[in-house]
Short mmCIF file of C-alpha atoms in Angstrom, two decimals:
data_model
loop_
_atom_site.label_atom_id
_atom_site.label_comp_id
_atom_site.label_asym_id
_atom_site.label_seq_id
_atom_site.Cartn_x
_atom_site.Cartn_y
_atom_site.Cartn_z
CA MET A 1 -0.18 -1.05 8.37
CA ALA A 2 1.56 -4.08 6.86
CA GLU A 3 4.49 -1.86 5.86
CA GLU A 4 4.88 -0.63 9.45
CA ALA A 5 5.04 -4.22 10.70
CA TRP A 6 7.52 -5.15 7.95
CA ALA A 7 9.70 -2.13 8.81
CA THR A 8 9.72 -3.19 12.47
CA ARG A 9 10.71 -6.73 11.49
CA LEU A 10 13.47 -5.54 9.16
CA LEU A 11 14.97 -3.28 11.81
CA GLY A 12 14.85 -5.90 14.53
CA GLU A 13 16.63 -4.58 17.62
CA ARG A 14 18.48 -1.80 15.82
CA LYS A 15 18.21 1.61 17.44
CA ASP A 16 20.81 3.38 15.26
CA ILE A 17 18.52 3.89 12.28
CA LEU A 18 14.86 4.80 11.66
CA LEU A 19 12.94 3.21 8.82
CA ALA A 20 9.62 3.83 7.10
CA LEU A 21 8.34 1.77 4.19
CA ARG A 22 5.70 2.56 1.60
CA THR A 23 4.57 0.94 -1.63
CA ILE A 24 3.65 3.27 -4.50
CA ALA A 25 2.57 1.85 -7.86
CA GLY A 26 4.05 -1.55 -6.98
CA GLU A 27 7.42 -0.12 -5.94
CA MET A 28 8.48 -0.50 -2.30
CA ARG A 29 10.32 2.59 -1.08
CA ALA A 30 12.41 2.76 2.07
CA TYR A 31 13.07 6.00 3.93
CA LEU A 32 16.01 5.93 6.31
CA ALA A 33 16.85 8.54 8.93
CA PRO A 34 19.08 8.89 11.98
CA PRO A 35 17.38 8.51 15.37
CA VAL A 36 18.53 12.01 16.40
CA VAL A 37 17.52 15.02 14.27
CA GLY A 38 20.56 16.84 12.86
CA GLN A 39 22.80 13.80 13.14
CA ALA A 40 24.15 12.36 9.88
CA LEU A 41 23.47 8.77 8.93
CA PRO A 42 26.88 7.13 8.35
CA GLU A 43 27.13 5.59 4.87
CA ARG A 44 28.72 2.44 6.31
CA LEU A 45 25.64 1.96 8.49
CA VAL A 46 23.31 2.07 5.49
CA GLU A 47 25.53 -0.38 3.57
CA GLU A 48 25.73 -2.70 6.58
CA TRP A 49 21.98 -2.61 6.97
CA GLN A 50 21.42 -3.41 3.27
CA ARG A 51 23.85 -6.38 3.51
CA GLU A 52 21.89 -7.68 6.51
CA TRP A 53 18.66 -7.46 4.51
CA ARG A 54 20.05 -9.18 1.44
CA ALA A 55 21.47 -12.01 3.56
CA ARG A 56 18.15 -12.64 5.33
CA TYR A 57 15.37 -12.05 2.80
CA PRO A 58 14.52 -12.77 -0.85
CA LYS A 59 15.06 -9.86 -3.24
CA ALA A 60 11.30 -9.51 -3.87
CA TRP A 61 10.82 -8.64 -0.18
CA LEU A 62 13.35 -5.81 -0.23
CA PRO A 63 12.79 -2.13 -1.10
CA ASP A 64 13.23 -1.14 -4.73
CA CYS A 65 14.74 2.20 -3.74
CA ILE A 66 16.16 3.71 -0.58
CA HIS A 67 16.01 7.40 0.30
CA GLN A 68 18.01 8.93 3.12
CA LEU A 69 16.34 11.74 5.06
CA ASP A 70 17.90 14.02 7.67
CA HIS A 71 14.94 13.15 9.94
CA LEU A 72 11.81 11.04 9.75
CA PRO A 73 8.87 13.48 9.82
CA GLN A 74 6.11 12.62 12.25
CA THR A 75 2.56 13.75 12.86
CA GLU A 76 1.39 15.03 16.23
CA THR A 77 0.37 11.46 17.11
CA GLY A 78 3.88 10.11 16.41
CA ARG A 79 3.10 8.34 13.15
CA VAL A 80 5.10 8.84 9.94
CA ASP A 81 4.02 12.07 8.22
CA TRP A 82 3.62 10.81 4.64
CA MET A 83 2.44 14.22 3.41
CA ALA A 84 5.78 15.72 4.49
CA ILE A 85 7.63 12.90 2.72
CA ASP A 86 5.53 13.52 -0.41
CA ARG A 87 6.53 17.22 -0.31
CA TRP A 88 10.20 16.21 0.13
CA GLU A 89 10.00 13.89 -2.90
CA ARG A 90 8.26 16.54 -5.02
CA GLU A 91 10.89 19.16 -4.09
CA ARG A 92 13.68 16.70 -4.86
CA GLU A 93 12.19 15.94 -8.29
CA LEU A 94 11.64 19.62 -9.03
CA ALA A 95 15.24 20.43 -8.09
CA ALA A 96 16.58 17.65 -10.32
CA ASN A 97 14.55 18.77 -13.35
CA TYR A 98 14.59 22.50 -12.77
CA THR A 99 15.04 24.91 -15.67
CA GLU A 100 14.67 28.54 -14.70
CA PRO A 101 12.09 30.66 -16.55
CA ARG A 102 13.64 32.54 -19.46
CA GLY A 103 12.23 35.64 -21.04
CA GLU A 104 9.54 38.01 -19.89
CA LEU A 105 6.53 35.80 -20.69
CA GLU A 106 7.90 32.73 -18.85
CA VAL A 107 8.80 34.87 -15.83
CA LYS A 108 5.28 36.36 -15.67
CA ILE A 109 3.62 32.95 -15.99
CA HIS A 110 5.99 31.66 -13.29
CA GLN A 111 4.87 34.49 -10.99
CA ILE A 112 1.19 33.68 -11.59
CA TRP A 113 1.67 29.94 -10.99
CA SER A 114 3.71 30.68 -7.86
CA THR A 115 0.90 32.87 -6.55
CA VAL A 116 -1.82 30.33 -7.34
CA LEU A 117 0.07 27.20 -6.20
CA HIS A 118 2.08 28.70 -3.32
CA VAL A 119 5.22 27.10 -4.78
CA ASP A 120 8.34 29.22 -5.16
CA ARG A 121 10.46 27.12 -7.48
CA ILE A 122 8.65 26.28 -10.70
CA GLY A 123 10.62 25.42 -13.81
CA VAL A 124 9.65 25.83 -17.44
CA HIS A 125 9.16 22.07 -17.90
CA ASP A 126 6.93 21.60 -14.83
CA ASN A 127 3.39 20.38 -15.31
CA PHE A 128 0.82 22.53 -13.51
CA PHE A 129 -1.17 19.51 -12.28
CA GLU A 130 1.89 17.52 -11.17
CA ILE A 131 3.11 20.31 -8.89
CA GLY A 132 -0.13 20.76 -7.01
CA GLY A 133 -2.56 22.28 -9.50
CA LYS A 134 -6.22 21.30 -9.46
CA SER A 135 -9.04 22.18 -11.85
CA LEU A 136 -10.26 25.20 -9.88
CA LEU A 137 -6.69 26.50 -9.53
CA SER A 138 -6.20 26.10 -13.28
CA LEU A 139 -9.25 28.31 -13.87
CA ARG A 140 -7.85 30.91 -11.48
CA SER A 141 -4.45 30.71 -13.18
CA THR A 142 -6.01 31.03 -16.65
CA SER A 143 -8.04 34.06 -15.62
CA MET A 144 -4.95 35.73 -14.08
CA ILE A 145 -2.96 35.07 -17.27
CA TYR A 146 -5.78 36.62 -19.31
CA ARG A 147 -6.06 39.61 -16.96
CA ASP A 148 -2.31 40.28 -16.56
CA LEU A 149 -0.95 39.21 -19.95
CA ALA A 150 -3.96 39.58 -22.24
CA LEU A 151 -3.50 35.96 -23.36
CA LYS A 152 -6.60 33.86 -23.90
CA LEU A 153 -6.04 30.19 -23.08
CA SER A 154 -8.49 27.38 -23.72
CA MET A 155 -9.13 24.57 -21.30
#
C-alpha cells in the first residue's frame, strides 16, 4: 500500500504516464506504461520524468531499476496485476538466458517439462523450480522421465 501512495506522489498531476512500484528483496522496481494500451511511451518522456525525480528526491527514495511495459496489467478490480508482471519478468529473463535444447535427450526432457509446467520455452540452463516447478510437479516430471526415457532419477 505504501508503494501505491509513493507512486501517486511521484507522478503528481501527470497523466501521460502510468507507474507502479514494488520492492523485492530490498530493491525498489518501477514499472512504467503509457496511459493508452498500444501507444508507445516516448523515451524523452521517461528521461524527463527521471530528471524530475532526481531533482526532487534523495537517491535512496528512487527506484533501483525501471522497466517499461506496453501496458500496466490490471485485475478485475482495477488494481495492478502483480502476477501478470511476475510472468512478464520471468519470460523476459528466460528469453535473455535461453539456450535451445540440443540433442535427442534434451529435447525429450524439454517436452516433458513443457507438459508438466505448461511453459513452452524452456532452455537447457533453466532451473525446474525457478520456472514454476513445485515438489509434486517434480515427482510427476521424474516419473514421466522414467516412463518415457527409462532414466531413473533420484530426488
